[in-house]
mmCIF file of C-alpha atoms and ligand atoms in Angstrom:
data_model
loop_
_atom_site.group_PDB
_atom_site.id
_atom_site.type_symbol
_atom_site.label_atom_id
_atom_site.label_comp_id
_atom_site.label_asym_id
_atom_site.label_seq_id
_atom_site.Cartn_x
_atom_site.Cartn_y
_atom_site.Cartn_z
ATOM 1 C CA MET A 1 253.786 -43.734 28.761
ATOM 2 C CA GLU A 2 256.252 -40.934 28.533
ATOM 3 C CA ARG A 3 254.620 -37.719 26.566
ATOM 4 C CA ALA A 4 256.018 -36.389 23.160
ATOM 5 C CA ILE A 5 256.564 -33.102 21.987
ATOM 6 C CA GLY A 6 254.260 -31.622 19.450
ATOM 7 C CA VAL A 7 255.506 -30.185 16.299
ATOM 8 C CA ILE A 8 253.006 -28.723 13.571
ATOM 9 C CA ASP A 9 253.473 -27.402 10.102
ATOM 10 C CA SER A 10 251.497 -26.780 7.093
ATOM 11 C CA GLY A 11 253.356 -29.705 5.186
ATOM 12 C CA VAL A 12 256.772 -30.584 5.069
ATOM 13 C CA GLY A 13 258.714 -27.669 5.785
ATOM 14 C CA GLY A 14 258.226 -28.125 9.412
ATOM 15 C CA LEU A 15 260.169 -31.439 9.077
ATOM 16 C CA THR A 16 263.522 -28.979 9.411
ATOM 17 C CA VAL A 17 262.797 -27.924 12.606
ATOM 18 C CA ALA A 18 262.034 -31.610 13.650
ATOM 19 C CA ASN A 19 265.323 -32.800 12.624
ATOM 20 C CA GLU A 20 267.013 -30.334 14.536
ATOM 21 C CA LEU A 21 264.807 -30.595 17.860
ATOM 22 C CA MET A 22 265.785 -34.529 17.593
ATOM 23 C CA ARG A 23 269.333 -33.987 17.111
ATOM 24 C CA GLN A 24 269.625 -31.796 20.241
ATOM 25 C CA LEU A 25 266.921 -33.253 22.324
ATOM 26 C CA PRO A 26 267.830 -37.601 21.376
ATOM 27 C CA LYS A 27 266.216 -38.609 24.222
ATOM 28 C CA GLU A 28 263.020 -36.853 23.582
ATOM 29 C CA SER A 29 259.821 -38.453 21.581
ATOM 30 C CA PHE A 30 258.535 -36.441 19.031
ATOM 31 C CA ILE A 31 254.615 -36.290 17.585
ATOM 32 C CA TYR A 32 254.775 -34.339 14.017
ATOM 33 C CA LEU A 33 251.622 -33.357 12.292
ATOM 34 C CA GLY A 34 252.029 -31.877 8.720
ATOM 35 C CA ASP A 35 248.914 -30.274 7.043
ATOM 36 C CA THR A 36 250.234 -31.216 3.642
ATOM 37 C CA LYS A 37 246.562 -31.362 2.256
ATOM 38 C CA ARG A 38 245.442 -27.771 3.039
ATOM 39 C CA CYS A 39 249.338 -26.252 2.522
ATOM 40 C CA PRO A 40 250.232 -23.921 1.315
ATOM 41 C CA TYR A 41 248.687 -21.929 4.407
ATOM 42 C CA GLY A 42 250.982 -18.227 2.949
ATOM 43 C CA PRO A 43 247.807 -16.963 0.922
ATOM 44 C CA ARG A 44 244.870 -17.860 3.246
ATOM 45 C CA THR A 45 243.319 -15.886 5.301
ATOM 46 C CA LYS A 46 244.091 -14.965 8.758
ATOM 47 C CA GLU A 47 240.671 -16.650 9.742
ATOM 48 C CA GLU A 48 241.525 -20.072 7.733
ATOM 49 C CA VAL A 49 245.199 -20.383 9.366
ATOM 50 C CA GLN A 50 243.799 -20.007 12.808
ATOM 51 C CA GLN A 51 241.013 -22.722 12.610
ATOM 52 C CA PHE A 52 243.538 -25.345 10.780
ATOM 53 C CA THR A 53 246.170 -24.774 13.219
ATOM 54 C CA TRP A 54 243.580 -25.440 15.863
ATOM 55 C CA GLU A 55 242.442 -28.454 14.376
ATOM 56 C CA MET A 56 245.965 -29.672 14.065
ATOM 57 C CA VAL A 57 246.583 -28.825 18.029
ATOM 58 C CA ASP A 58 243.255 -30.849 19.146
ATOM 59 C CA PHE A 59 244.819 -33.624 16.941
ATOM 60 C CA LEU A 60 247.894 -33.472 19.119
ATOM 61 C CA LEU A 61 246.548 -32.805 22.574
ATOM 62 C CA HIS A 62 244.589 -35.789 22.393
ATOM 63 C CA LYS A 63 247.638 -37.483 21.774
ATOM 64 C CA GLN A 64 248.877 -35.921 25.243
ATOM 65 C CA ILE A 65 251.702 -34.143 24.315
ATOM 66 C CA LYS A 66 253.647 -32.022 26.848
ATOM 67 C CA MET A 67 255.029 -28.873 24.854
ATOM 68 C CA LEU A 68 254.186 -27.895 21.419
ATOM 69 C CA VAL A 69 256.181 -26.181 18.739
ATOM 70 C CA ILE A 70 254.709 -24.229 15.915
ATOM 71 C CA ALA A 71 257.195 -25.035 13.534
ATOM 72 C CA CYS A 72 255.689 -22.757 10.793
ATOM 73 C CA ASN A 73 255.940 -18.961 10.365
ATOM 74 C CA THR A 74 252.311 -18.459 9.260
ATOM 75 C CA ALA A 75 250.848 -19.826 11.705
ATOM 76 C CA THR A 76 252.993 -18.726 14.585
ATOM 77 C CA ALA A 77 252.169 -15.078 13.049
ATOM 78 C CA TYR A 78 248.553 -16.089 13.549
ATOM 79 C CA THR A 79 248.449 -18.067 16.352
ATOM 80 C CA LEU A 80 250.978 -18.002 18.775
ATOM 81 C CA LYS A 81 249.889 -15.563 21.331
ATOM 82 C CA ASP A 82 245.873 -17.185 21.511
ATOM 83 C CA LEU A 83 247.716 -20.636 21.599
ATOM 84 C CA GLN A 84 249.643 -19.599 24.709
ATOM 85 C CA SER A 85 246.874 -18.272 26.479
ATOM 86 C CA LYS A 86 244.412 -20.803 26.077
ATOM 87 C CA LEU A 87 247.039 -24.051 26.446
ATOM 88 C CA ASP A 88 247.596 -25.324 29.882
ATOM 89 C CA ILE A 89 251.158 -26.674 28.589
ATOM 90 C CA PRO A 90 254.364 -24.477 26.726
ATOM 91 C CA VAL A 91 253.975 -23.422 23.432
ATOM 92 C CA ILE A 92 256.865 -21.863 21.099
ATOM 93 C CA GLY A 93 256.748 -20.615 17.526
ATOM 94 C CA VAL A 94 259.729 -19.928 15.440
ATOM 95 C CA ILE A 95 259.664 -16.355 14.525
ATOM 96 C CA GLN A 96 261.212 -14.732 17.777
ATOM 97 C CA PRO A 97 263.919 -17.621 17.994
ATOM 98 C CA GLY A 98 264.478 -16.529 13.959
ATOM 99 C CA ALA A 99 264.535 -13.196 15.180
ATOM 100 C CA ARG A 100 267.225 -13.449 17.484
ATOM 101 C CA THR A 101 269.243 -15.652 15.698
ATOM 102 C CA ALA A 102 269.585 -12.641 12.629
ATOM 103 C CA ILE A 103 270.438 -10.313 15.768
ATOM 104 C CA GLN A 104 273.090 -11.929 16.418
ATOM 105 C CA SER A 105 274.502 -12.537 12.624
ATOM 106 C CA THR A 106 274.019 -8.666 11.173
ATOM 107 C CA TYR A 107 277.198 -6.531 11.481
ATOM 108 C CA ASN A 108 275.151 -3.534 10.109
ATOM 109 C CA GLN A 109 271.788 -3.718 10.881
ATOM 110 C CA HIS A 110 270.497 -4.360 7.450
ATOM 111 C CA VAL A 111 268.364 -7.597 7.526
ATOM 112 C CA GLY A 112 266.029 -9.138 4.551
ATOM 113 C CA ILE A 113 263.122 -11.010 5.581
ATOM 114 C CA ILE A 114 261.727 -14.227 3.065
ATOM 115 C CA GLY A 115 258.497 -15.161 3.920
ATOM 116 C CA THR A 116 254.642 -16.644 2.775
ATOM 117 C CA GLU A 117 252.240 -13.794 1.860
ATOM 118 C CA GLY A 118 250.936 -14.439 5.438
ATOM 119 C CA THR A 119 253.856 -14.055 7.285
ATOM 120 C CA ILE A 120 255.641 -10.776 5.359
ATOM 121 C CA LYS A 121 251.983 -9.293 5.608
ATOM 122 C CA SER A 122 251.534 -9.822 9.274
ATOM 123 C CA GLY A 123 254.389 -7.909 10.107
ATOM 124 C CA ALA A 124 255.371 -10.089 12.720
ATOM 125 C CA TYR A 125 259.151 -10.407 12.027
ATOM 126 C CA PRO A 126 259.890 -6.532 11.623
ATOM 127 C CA GLU A 127 258.016 -6.112 14.606
ATOM 128 C CA ALA A 128 260.085 -9.200 16.677
ATOM 129 C CA LEU A 129 263.028 -7.342 15.269
ATOM 130 C CA GLN A 130 262.423 -4.116 16.473
ATOM 131 C CA GLN A 131 261.272 -5.276 19.537
ATOM 132 C CA ILE A 132 265.118 -5.864 20.481
ATOM 133 C CA ASN A 133 266.997 -3.313 18.262
ATOM 134 C CA ASN A 134 265.014 0.058 17.158
ATOM 135 C CA GLU A 135 267.481 0.667 14.563
ATOM 136 C CA ILE A 136 267.261 -2.529 12.237
ATOM 137 C CA ASN A 137 266.436 -1.697 8.782
ATOM 138 C CA VAL A 138 264.300 -4.759 7.587
ATOM 139 C CA THR A 139 263.422 -5.341 4.011
ATOM 140 C CA ALA A 140 260.562 -8.178 3.446
ATOM 141 C CA VAL A 141 259.766 -10.206 0.420
ATOM 142 C CA ALA A 142 256.846 -12.705 0.060
ATOM 143 C CA CYS A 143 258.187 -15.652 -1.625
ATOM 144 C CA PRO A 144 254.718 -17.578 -2.698
ATOM 145 C CA GLU A 145 256.343 -19.931 -5.350
ATOM 146 C CA PHE A 146 258.744 -21.493 -3.021
ATOM 147 C CA THR A 147 256.004 -23.320 -0.796
ATOM 148 C CA PRO A 148 254.701 -25.250 -3.863
ATOM 149 C CA LEU A 149 257.773 -25.959 -5.114
ATOM 150 C CA VAL A 150 259.523 -27.690 -1.895
ATOM 151 C CA GLU A 151 256.181 -29.751 -1.567
ATOM 152 C CA ARG A 152 256.983 -30.896 -4.943
ATOM 153 C CA GLY A 153 260.484 -31.831 -3.651
ATOM 154 C CA ILE A 154 262.067 -30.137 -6.230
ATOM 155 C CA ASN A 155 264.851 -27.783 -4.041
ATOM 156 C CA LYS A 156 267.717 -27.224 -6.530
ATOM 157 C CA GLY A 157 267.685 -27.176 -10.569
ATOM 158 C CA LYS A 158 267.004 -25.001 -13.370
ATOM 159 C CA GLU A 159 263.487 -24.623 -12.416
ATOM 160 C CA ALA A 160 264.653 -23.938 -8.876
ATOM 161 C CA GLU A 161 266.972 -21.561 -9.787
ATOM 162 C CA GLU A 162 264.754 -19.652 -11.807
ATOM 163 C CA VAL A 163 262.065 -19.140 -9.396
ATOM 164 C CA VAL A 164 264.519 -18.602 -6.593
ATOM 165 C CA ARG A 165 266.216 -15.905 -8.946
ATOM 166 C CA ARG A 166 262.533 -14.240 -9.574
ATOM 167 C CA SER A 167 261.882 -14.144 -6.376
ATOM 168 C CA LEU A 168 264.660 -12.595 -4.452
ATOM 169 C CA LYS A 169 265.413 -9.683 -6.907
ATOM 170 C CA PRO A 170 262.629 -6.914 -4.490
ATOM 171 C CA LEU A 171 265.668 -7.842 -1.949
ATOM 172 C CA GLN A 172 267.854 -5.634 -4.129
ATOM 173 C CA ALA A 173 266.061 -2.744 -2.668
ATOM 174 C CA ASP A 174 268.463 -2.697 -0.047
ATOM 175 C CA PRO A 175 272.019 -3.890 -1.206
ATOM 176 C CA GLU A 176 273.716 -3.326 2.150
ATOM 177 C CA ILE A 177 271.934 -6.590 3.625
ATOM 178 C CA ASP A 178 274.186 -8.955 4.916
ATOM 179 C CA THR A 179 271.617 -11.194 6.633
ATOM 180 C CA LEU A 180 268.809 -13.191 5.298
ATOM 181 C CA ILE A 181 266.003 -14.735 7.275
ATOM 182 C CA LEU A 182 264.286 -17.862 5.830
ATOM 183 C CA GLY A 183 261.076 -16.844 7.247
ATOM 184 C CA CYS A 184 259.226 -20.284 6.176
ATOM 185 C CA THR A 185 260.011 -23.480 7.506
ATOM 186 C CA HIS A 186 260.024 -24.682 4.159
ATOM 187 C CA TYR A 187 262.719 -22.474 2.727
ATOM 188 C CA PRO A 188 265.686 -24.468 4.430
ATOM 189 C CA LEU A 189 265.107 -26.931 2.104
ATOM 190 C CA LEU A 190 265.803 -24.324 -1.066
ATOM 191 C CA ALA A 191 268.791 -23.211 0.851
ATOM 192 C CA ASP A 192 271.678 -23.997 -1.458
ATOM 193 C CA THR A 193 269.897 -22.587 -4.114
ATOM 194 C CA ILE A 194 269.260 -19.480 -2.229
ATOM 195 C CA GLN A 195 272.878 -19.047 -0.954
ATOM 196 C CA SER A 196 273.983 -19.578 -5.151
ATOM 197 C CA VAL A 197 271.793 -16.619 -5.797
ATOM 198 C CA ILE A 198 272.393 -13.920 -3.018
ATOM 199 C CA GLY A 199 275.920 -14.810 -2.943
ATOM 200 C CA ASP A 200 278.306 -15.531 0.002
ATOM 201 C CA ASN A 201 278.366 -12.130 1.625
ATOM 202 C CA ILE A 202 275.088 -12.666 2.799
ATOM 203 C CA SER A 203 274.476 -15.039 6.077
ATOM 204 C CA ILE A 204 271.294 -17.086 5.589
ATOM 205 C CA ILE A 205 269.542 -17.359 8.875
ATOM 206 C CA SER A 206 267.043 -20.586 9.488
ATOM 207 C CA SER A 207 265.313 -20.408 13.108
ATOM 208 C CA SER A 208 265.686 -24.282 13.565
ATOM 209 C CA GLN A 209 268.715 -24.176 15.923
ATOM 210 C CA GLU A 210 267.482 -21.444 18.169
ATOM 211 C CA THR A 211 264.138 -22.961 18.177
ATOM 212 C CA ALA A 212 265.490 -26.152 19.357
ATOM 213 C CA ARG A 213 267.697 -24.384 22.065
ATOM 214 C CA GLU A 214 264.539 -22.746 23.120
ATOM 215 C CA VAL A 215 262.603 -25.545 23.650
ATOM 216 C CA SER A 216 265.303 -27.712 25.585
ATOM 217 C CA THR A 217 265.827 -24.517 28.146
ATOM 218 C CA ILE A 218 261.884 -24.555 28.654
ATOM 219 C CA LEU A 219 261.479 -28.141 29.186
ATOM 220 C CA ASP A 220 264.364 -27.897 31.920
ATOM 221 C CA VAL A 221 262.649 -25.097 33.538
ATOM 222 C CA HIS A 222 259.545 -26.783 33.644
ATOM 223 C CA GLY A 223 260.814 -29.998 34.618
ATOM 224 C CA LEU A 224 259.666 -31.574 31.476
ATOM 225 C CA LEU A 225 262.789 -32.999 30.175
ATOM 226 C CA TYR A 226 262.714 -37.036 30.053
ATOM 227 C CA LYS A 227 264.288 -38.805 32.580
ATOM 228 C CA GLY A 228 263.892 -42.327 31.939
ATOM 229 C CA LYS A 229 265.578 -44.908 29.879
ATOM 230 C CA GLN A 230 263.672 -45.786 27.177
ATOM 231 C CA ASN A 231 264.364 -45.300 23.727
ATOM 232 C CA PRO A 232 262.519 -42.188 22.039
ATOM 233 C CA LYS A 233 259.453 -43.157 19.849
ATOM 234 C CA HIS A 234 258.847 -40.668 16.827
ATOM 235 C CA ARG A 235 255.089 -40.520 15.364
ATOM 236 C CA PHE A 236 254.591 -38.703 12.109
ATOM 237 C CA TYR A 237 251.664 -37.664 10.480
ATOM 238 C CA THR A 238 250.248 -36.080 7.130
ATOM 239 C CA THR A 239 246.902 -35.105 6.249
ATOM 240 C CA GLY A 240 247.654 -35.180 2.738
ATOM 241 C CA ASP A 241 249.608 -38.227 0.217
ATOM 242 C CA LEU A 242 251.589 -40.193 2.454
ATOM 243 C CA LYS A 243 253.987 -41.639 -0.158
ATOM 244 C CA THR A 244 255.128 -38.067 -0.905
ATOM 245 C CA PHE A 245 255.591 -37.217 2.838
ATOM 246 C CA VAL A 246 257.488 -40.453 3.188
ATOM 247 C CA GLU A 247 260.111 -39.563 0.424
ATOM 248 C CA LEU A 248 260.283 -35.982 1.695
ATOM 249 C CA SER A 249 260.992 -37.240 5.263
ATOM 250 C CA ASN A 250 263.382 -39.942 3.929
ATOM 251 C CA ARG A 251 264.959 -37.129 2.188
ATOM 252 C CA ILE A 252 265.388 -34.838 5.812
ATOM 253 C CA PHE A 253 265.914 -37.583 8.517
ATOM 254 C CA ASP A 254 268.946 -39.823 9.304
ATOM 255 C CA GLU A 255 266.693 -40.559 12.332
ATOM 256 C CA SER A 256 264.502 -43.534 12.455
ATOM 257 C CA VAL A 257 260.906 -42.573 12.376
ATOM 258 C CA ASN A 258 258.864 -45.432 14.099
ATOM 259 C CA GLU A 259 255.394 -44.290 12.837
ATOM 260 C CA LEU A 260 254.382 -42.737 9.685
ATOM 261 C CA SER A 261 250.742 -42.586 8.829
ATOM 262 C CA ALA A 262 247.945 -40.463 7.005
ATOM 263 C CA VAL A 263 245.240 -38.939 9.081
ATOM 264 C CA GLN A 264 242.128 -36.606 8.440
ATOM 265 C CA ILE A 265 241.811 -33.628 10.664
ATOM 266 C CA GLY A 266 238.778 -31.140 10.615
ATOM 267 C CA LYS A 267 236.965 -30.944 7.507
ATOM 268 C CA ALA A 268 239.263 -33.419 5.616
ATOM 269 C CA THR A 269 237.600 -32.192 2.259
ATOM 270 C CA ILE A 270 238.563 -28.561 2.355
ATOM 271 C CA GLU A 271 240.096 -27.087 -0.784
ATOM 272 C CA LYS A 272 243.415 -26.538 -1.305
ATOM 273 C CA ALA A 273 244.014 -22.563 -1.911
HETATM 274 N N1 LIG B 1 256.168 -23.607 6.510
HETATM 275 C C1 LIG B 1 255.378 -22.706 6.508
HETATM 276 C C2 LIG B 1 255.839 -21.376 7.063
HETATM 277 O O1 LIG B 1 256.981 -21.454 7.944
HETATM 278 C C3 LIG B 1 253.933 -22.385 5.873
HETATM 279 C C4 LIG B 1 254.440 -22.421 4.480
HETATM 280 C C5 LIG B 1 253.127 -22.538 3.441
HETATM 281 O O2 LIG B 1 252.005 -23.217 3.967
HETATM 282 O O3 LIG B 1 252.609 -21.554 3.144
HETATM 283 O O4 LIG B 1 255.446 -20.325 6.924
#
């Protein structure tokens, strides 16, 4: 059977990346795993995120994936280098592609980043941006309330607007920001509300398009692009409640998913943070 591309996230956020991957790579098969049961990863320790991410990766390695996409900024920040050095398949995260897109977008080198506490604390975005351009001014803000909101299926309306307005206040520290990176794969689901709060003068960047472009290039370079004639097969797994996961994935996907199931990985009974 043709080997699939594995995509992992702490929950439903990575579906925004999977959606773009399927759009840009329509012949490829994908296996998605969202660790919804232990979401959010943002407030967790580095060690926990590393352990949970490895558990997801082990699950996908048993399914013989040919490439791994870490569609979670928090997991990318804490595990990318380790996974790249230990796995013998190509591994890509979402932080470097996001940083590159922001550099293309900004005209005045004032960039805002919003993400989970873990991602912001790791300093991975400023590092990725400044590796490309030392002159970039970065204002980074953690938005711990966003992911739980999205996992509950709320992305617009009064509650979403209030949470977004309150959370983004610290960005006012730099009134010159012209580009805002959504440094968490859950946040594109709140993009309309975020844009209405920050106004149309600030460009919103999510890393999914650039990540998908990079996956396409890496597959090509490694001779891993699917060359057969069979239709792709997409399998999605969640460690949490299947009904909520199906509802949210139906909202995001136009593509048909062939299989959607709930699975247990690692110590399935680990409590939420
Ligand atoms: N969607 C994930 C990210 O991109 C994590 C959100 C969370 O689990 O806190 O960081």
